Amino acid sequence: MRRHTTLDPGSDEGTQQLINLFLGQSTGDIRRKLQKIRGPNSRNLETLLDEAWRVFSNREEGYKQGMKKLAAAVVKEGEKGKHGQGPPKQGPPRLGKINVHFVRNLVTGKTSAQN
């Protein structure tokens, strides 16, 4: 690091600059978690690194949980389409797609051959 920059991580000023760079260049999920850290540990580089590593390591677990929720929603949606399942629906039946040309011909009394 000293080769590429004049930043000295051993000094207090260098540590603060390094922490700010680390927070600024972190991805969104890690940055949000790091910004929630309060108290004296909020400016400790080791604590920030440990927390960032923990969030990074748990990404795959969060991804798996999201995929389980998605799969459950797909299965639930598939079951919804089956006829005869579940309680009967109340109210009038839903109308399907309306063919505008057919309705216009009914109202005007024209047939498709007369158009």
PDB file of N, CA and C in Angstrom, residues 7-65:
ATOM      1  N   LEU A   7      -0.317   7.291   1.903  1.00  0.00           N
ATOM      2  CA  LEU A   7      -1.123   7.046   3.092  1.00  0.00           C
ATOM      3  C   LEU A   7      -0.358   6.149   4.059  1.00  0.00           C
ATOM      4  N   ASP A   8      -0.241   6.589   5.320  1.00  0.00           N
ATOM      5  CA  ASP A   8       0.441   5.810   6.352  1.00  0.00           C
ATOM      6  C   ASP A   8      -0.610   5.208   7.280  1.00  0.00           C
ATOM      7  N   PRO A   9      -0.904   3.902   7.173  1.00  0.00           N
ATOM      8  CA  PRO A   9      -1.940   3.302   8.014  1.00  0.00           C
ATOM      9  C   PRO A   9      -1.558   3.233   9.489  1.00  0.00           C
ATOM     10  N   GLY A  10      -0.306   3.493   9.816  1.00  0.00           N
ATOM     11  CA  GLY A  10       0.133   3.466  11.206  1.00  0.00           C
ATOM     12  C   GLY A  10      -0.251   4.718  11.971  1.00  0.00           C
ATOM     13  N   SER A  11      -0.428   5.832  11.289  1.00  0.00           N
ATOM     14  CA  SER A  11      -0.781   7.079  11.970  1.00  0.00           C
ATOM     15  C   SER A  11      -2.296   7.178  12.142  1.00  0.00           C
ATOM     16  N   ASP A  12      -2.714   8.025  13.075  1.00  0.00           N
ATOM     17  CA  ASP A  12      -4.154   8.210  13.311  1.00  0.00           C
ATOM     18  C   ASP A  12      -4.841   8.807  12.094  1.00  0.00           C
ATOM     19  N   GLU A  13      -4.200   9.785  11.485  1.00  0.00           N
ATOM     20  CA  GLU A  13      -4.779  10.423  10.297  1.00  0.00           C
ATOM     21  C   GLU A  13      -4.882   9.424   9.142  1.00  0.00           C
ATOM     22  N   GLY A  14      -3.858   8.629   8.959  1.00  0.00           N
ATOM     23  CA  GLY A  14      -3.869   7.623   7.901  1.00  0.00           C
ATOM     24  C   GLY A  14      -4.935   6.562   8.134  1.00  0.00           C
ATOM     25  N   THR A  15      -5.103   6.168   9.400  1.00  0.00           N
ATOM     26  CA  THR A  15      -6.132   5.180   9.729  1.00  0.00           C
ATOM     27  C   THR A  15      -7.520   5.725   9.425  1.00  0.00           C
ATOM     28  N   GLN A  16      -7.765   6.985   9.781  1.00  0.00           N
ATOM     29  CA  GLN A  16      -9.070   7.591   9.507  1.00  0.00           C
ATOM     30  C   GLN A  16      -9.323   7.689   8.003  1.00  0.00           C
ATOM     31  N   GLN A  17      -8.296   8.050   7.249  1.00  0.00           N
ATOM     32  CA  GLN A  17      -8.449   8.115   5.795  1.00  0.00           C
ATOM     33  C   GLN A  17      -8.714   6.726   5.218  1.00  0.00           C
ATOM     34  N   LEU A  18      -8.017   5.739   5.749  1.00  0.00           N
ATOM     35  CA  LEU A  18      -8.202   4.366   5.285  1.00  0.00           C
ATOM     36  C   LEU A  18      -9.620   3.865   5.595  1.00  0.00           C
ATOM     37  N   ILE A  19     -10.131   4.197   6.777  1.00  0.00           N
ATOM     38  CA  ILE A  19     -11.497   3.806   7.143  1.00  0.00           C
ATOM     39  C   ILE A  19     -12.496   4.471   6.213  1.00  0.00           C
ATOM     40  N   ASN A  20     -12.308   5.766   5.945  1.00  0.00           N
ATOM     41  CA  ASN A  20     -13.217   6.473   5.039  1.00  0.00           C
ATOM     42  C   ASN A  20     -13.172   5.878   3.630  1.00  0.00           C
ATOM     43  N   LEU A  21     -11.977   5.533   3.157  1.00  0.00           N
ATOM     44  CA  LEU A  21     -11.858   4.895   1.843  1.00  0.00           C
ATOM     45  C   LEU A  21     -12.542   3.528   1.838  1.00  0.00           C
ATOM     46  N   PHE A  22     -12.354   2.785   2.911  1.00  0.00           N
ATOM     47  CA  PHE A  22     -12.956   1.457   3.022  1.00  0.00           C
ATOM     48  C   PHE A  22     -14.478   1.554   3.008  1.00  0.00           C
ATOM     49  N   LEU A  23     -15.031   2.499   3.767  1.00  0.00           N
ATOM     50  CA  LEU A  23     -16.486   2.682   3.793  1.00  0.00           C
ATOM     51  C   LEU A  23     -17.002   3.146   2.438  1.00  0.00           C
ATOM     52  N   GLY A  24     -16.277   4.040   1.800  1.00  0.00           N
ATOM     53  CA  GLY A  24     -16.723   4.582   0.524  1.00  0.00           C
ATOM     54  C   GLY A  24     -16.678   3.582  -0.613  1.00  0.00           C
ATOM     55  N   GLN A  25     -15.743   2.658  -0.561  1.00  0.00           N
ATOM     56  CA  GLN A  25     -15.580   1.716  -1.658  1.00  0.00           C
ATOM     57  C   GLN A  25     -16.245   0.364  -1.394  1.00  0.00           C
ATOM     58  N   SER A  26     -16.917   0.238  -0.258  1.00  0.00           N
ATOM     59  CA  SER A  26     -17.620  -1.009   0.055  1.00  0.00           C
ATOM     60  C   SER A  26     -18.895  -1.103  -0.771  1.00  0.00           C
ATOM     61  N   THR A  27     -19.359  -2.323  -0.983  1.00  0.00           N
ATOM     62  CA  THR A  27     -20.630  -2.500  -1.689  1.00  0.00           C
ATOM     63  C   THR A  27     -21.771  -2.088  -0.765  1.00  0.00           C
ATOM     64  N   GLY A  28     -22.950  -1.932  -1.333  1.00  0.00           N
ATOM     65  CA  GLY A  28     -24.085  -1.383  -0.599  1.00  0.00           C
ATOM     66  C   GLY A  28     -24.453  -2.140   0.657  1.00  0.00           C
ATOM     67  N   ASP A  29     -24.526  -3.472   0.585  1.00  0.00           N
ATOM     68  CA  ASP A  29     -24.942  -4.233   1.763  1.00  0.00           C
ATOM     69  C   ASP A  29     -23.921  -4.136   2.888  1.00  0.00           C
ATOM     70  N   ILE A  30     -22.641  -4.169   2.543  1.00  0.00           N
ATOM     71  CA  ILE A  30     -21.594  -4.058   3.558  1.00  0.00           C
ATOM     72  C   ILE A  30     -21.574  -2.645   4.123  1.00  0.00           C
ATOM     73  N   ARG A  31     -21.699  -1.635   3.272  1.00  0.00           N
ATOM     74  CA  ARG A  31     -21.670  -0.241   3.722  1.00  0.00           C
ATOM     75  C   ARG A  31     -22.806   0.042   4.703  1.00  0.00           C
ATOM     76  N   ARG A  32     -24.007  -0.457   4.395  1.00  0.00           N
ATOM     77  CA  ARG A  32     -25.143  -0.234   5.299  1.00  0.00           C
ATOM     78  C   ARG A  32     -24.875  -0.846   6.669  1.00  0.00           C
ATOM     79  N   LYS A  33     -24.314  -2.045   6.683  1.00  0.00           N
ATOM     80  CA  LYS A  33     -24.042  -2.715   7.949  1.00  0.00           C
ATOM     81  C   LYS A  33     -22.943  -1.989   8.722  1.00  0.00           C
ATOM     82  N   LEU A  34     -21.925  -1.523   8.026  1.00  0.00           N
ATOM     83  CA  LEU A  34     -20.829  -0.832   8.703  1.00  0.00           C
ATOM     84  C   LEU A  34     -21.274   0.510   9.258  1.00  0.00           C
ATOM     85  N   GLN A  35     -22.188   1.180   8.586  1.00  0.00           N
ATOM     86  CA  GLN A  35     -22.658   2.472   9.070  1.00  0.00           C
ATOM     87  C   GLN A  35     -23.544   2.332  10.300  1.00  0.00           C
ATOM     88  N   LYS A  36     -24.065   1.137  10.559  1.00  0.00           N
ATOM     89  CA  LYS A  36     -24.896   0.911  11.738  1.00  0.00           C
ATOM     90  C   LYS A  36     -24.059   0.727  13.003  1.00  0.00           C
ATOM     91  N   ILE A  37     -22.774   0.455  12.849  1.00  0.00           N
ATOM     92  CA  ILE A  37     -21.915   0.242  14.008  1.00  0.00           C
ATOM     93  C   ILE A  37     -21.749   1.566  14.735  1.00  0.00           C
ATOM     94  N   ARG A  38     -22.008   1.572  16.019  1.00  0.00           N
ATOM     95  CA  ARG A  38     -21.922   2.784  16.833  1.00  0.00           C
ATOM     96  C   ARG A  38     -20.897   2.585  17.950  1.00  0.00           C
ATOM     97  N   GLY A  39     -20.600   3.656  18.640  1.00  0.00           N
ATOM     98  CA  GLY A  39     -19.732   3.594  19.800  1.00  0.00           C
ATOM     99  C   GLY A  39     -18.263   3.647  19.424  1.00  0.00           C
ATOM    100  N   PRO A  40     -17.400   3.248  20.359  1.00  0.00           N
ATOM    101  CA  PRO A  40     -15.952   3.337  20.113  1.00  0.00           C
ATOM    102  C   PRO A  40     -15.475   2.394  19.007  1.00  0.00           C
ATOM    103  N   ASN A  41     -16.237   1.343  18.731  1.00  0.00           N
ATOM    104  CA  ASN A  41     -15.832   0.392  17.698  1.00  0.00           C
ATOM    105  C   ASN A  41     -16.103   0.900  16.293  1.00  0.00           C
ATOM    106  N   SER A  42     -16.820   2.020  16.176  1.00  0.00           N
ATOM    107  CA  SER A  42     -17.189   2.499  14.848  1.00  0.00           C
ATOM    108  C   SER A  42     -15.981   2.976  14.050  1.00  0.00           C
ATOM    109  N   ARG A  43     -14.906   3.304  14.713  1.00  0.00           N
ATOM    110  CA  ARG A  43     -13.708   3.778  14.007  1.00  0.00           C
ATOM    111  C   ARG A  43     -12.506   2.859  14.221  1.00  0.00           C
ATOM    112  N   ASN A  44     -12.774   1.620  14.579  1.00  0.00           N
ATOM    113  CA  ASN A  44     -11.717   0.635  14.736  1.00  0.00           C
ATOM    114  C   ASN A  44     -11.655  -0.188  13.453  1.00  0.00           C
ATOM    115  N   LEU A  45     -10.529  -0.158  12.784  1.00  0.00           N
ATOM    116  CA  LEU A  45     -10.386  -0.815  11.489  1.00  0.00           C
ATOM    117  C   LEU A  45     -10.588  -2.327  11.590  1.00  0.00           C
ATOM    118  N   GLU A  46     -10.094  -2.942  12.649  1.00  0.00           N
ATOM    119  CA  GLU A  46     -10.251  -4.393  12.811  1.00  0.00           C
ATOM    120  C   GLU A  46     -11.724  -4.780  12.954  1.00  0.00           C
ATOM    121  N   THR A  47     -12.471  -3.996  13.726  1.00  0.00           N
ATOM    122  CA  THR A  47     -13.901  -4.276  13.900  1.00  0.00           C
ATOM    123  C   THR A  47     -14.635  -4.141  12.580  1.00  0.00           C
ATOM    124  N   LEU A  48     -14.305  -3.092  11.825  1.00  0.00           N
ATOM    125  CA  LEU A  48     -14.948  -2.882  10.531  1.00  0.00           C
ATOM    126  C   LEU A  48     -14.632  -4.021   9.565  1.00  0.00           C
ATOM    127  N   LEU A  49     -13.386  -4.467   9.560  1.00  0.00           N
ATOM    128  CA  LEU A  49     -13.001  -5.572   8.678  1.00  0.00           C
ATOM    129  C   LEU A  49     -13.714  -6.868   9.066  1.00  0.00           C
ATOM    130  N   ASP A  50     -13.805  -7.137  10.379  1.00  0.00           N
ATOM    131  CA  ASP A  50     -14.502  -8.346  10.833  1.00  0.00           C
ATOM    132  C   ASP A  50     -15.974  -8.313  10.436  1.00  0.00           C
ATOM    133  N   GLU A  51     -16.610  -7.162  10.624  1.00  0.00           N
ATOM    134  CA  GLU A  51     -18.029  -7.037  10.279  1.00  0.00           C
ATOM    135  C   GLU A  51     -18.236  -7.169   8.771  1.00  0.00           C
ATOM    136  N   ALA A  52     -17.346  -6.552   7.990  1.00  0.00           N
ATOM    137  CA  ALA A  52     -17.452  -6.647   6.532  1.00  0.00           C
ATOM    138  C   ALA A  52     -17.278  -8.097   6.080  1.00  0.00           C
ATOM    139  N   TRP A  53     -16.355  -8.811   6.687  1.00  0.00           N
ATOM    140  CA  TRP A  53     -16.143 -10.213   6.321  1.00  0.00           C
ATOM    141  C   TRP A  53     -17.362 -11.056   6.691  1.00  0.00           C
ATOM    142  N   ARG A  54     -17.974 -10.769   7.851  1.00  0.00           N
ATOM    143  CA  ARG A  54     -19.158 -11.512   8.277  1.00  0.00           C
ATOM    144  C   ARG A  54     -20.316 -11.290   7.303  1.00  0.00           C
ATOM    145  N   VAL A  55     -20.524 -10.038   6.878  1.00  0.00           N
ATOM    146  CA  VAL A  55     -21.597  -9.733   5.922  1.00  0.00           C
ATOM    147  C   VAL A  55     -21.307 -10.414   4.588  1.00  0.00           C
ATOM    148  N   PHE A  56     -20.063 -10.354   4.148  1.00  0.00           N
ATOM    149  CA  PHE A  56     -19.683 -10.979   2.881  1.00  0.00           C
ATOM    150  C   PHE A  56     -19.894 -12.490   2.935  1.00  0.00           C
ATOM    151  N   SER A  57     -19.547 -13.107   4.052  1.00  0.00           N
ATOM    152  CA  SER A  57     -19.694 -14.556   4.195  1.00  0.00           C
ATOM    153  C   SER A  57     -21.156 -14.980   4.223  1.00  0.00           C
ATOM    154  N   ASN A  58     -22.026 -14.119   4.745  1.00  0.00           N
ATOM    155  CA  ASN A  58     -23.448 -14.463   4.857  1.00  0.00           C
ATOM    156  C   ASN A  58     -24.239 -14.126   3.605  1.00  0.00           C
ATOM    157  N   ARG A  59     -23.618 -13.580   2.596  1.00  0.00           N
ATOM    158  CA  ARG A  59     -24.329 -13.233   1.367  1.00  0.00           C
ATOM    159  C   ARG A  59     -24.981 -14.454   0.738  1.00  0.00           C
ATOM    160  N   GLU A  60     -24.245 -15.546   0.670  1.00  0.00           N
ATOM    161  CA  GLU A  60     -24.763 -16.745   0.019  1.00  0.00           C
ATOM    162  C   GLU A  60     -25.960 -17.299   0.788  1.00  0.00           C
ATOM    163  N   GLU A  61     -25.903 -17.222   2.109  1.00  0.00           N
ATOM    164  CA  GLU A  61     -27.035 -17.700   2.908  1.00  0.00           C
ATOM    165  C   GLU A  61     -28.272 -16.847   2.644  1.00  0.00           C
ATOM    166  N   GLY A  62     -28.106 -15.543   2.551  1.00  0.00           N
ATOM    167  CA  GLY A  62     -29.225 -14.660   2.228  1.00  0.00           C
ATOM    168  C   GLY A  62     -29.766 -14.947   0.841  1.00  0.00           C
ATOM    169  N   TYR A  63     -28.876 -15.256  -0.087  1.00  0.00           N
ATOM    170  CA  TYR A  63     -29.291 -15.598  -1.449  1.00  0.00           C
ATOM    171  C   TYR A  63     -30.121 -16.880  -1.442  1.00  0.00           C
ATOM    172  N   LYS A  64     -29.677 -17.872  -0.667  1.00  0.00           N
ATOM    173  CA  LYS A  64     -30.412 -19.141  -0.590  1.00  0.00           C
ATOM    174  C   LYS A  64     -31.794 -18.930   0.018  1.00  0.00           C
ATOM    175  N   GLN A  65     -31.882 -18.084   1.055  1.00  0.00           N
ATOM    176  CA  GLN A  65     -33.183 -17.815   1.672  1.00  0.00           C
ATOM    177  C   GLN A  65     -34.105 -17.115   0.686  1.00  0.00           C
TER     178      GLN A  65
END
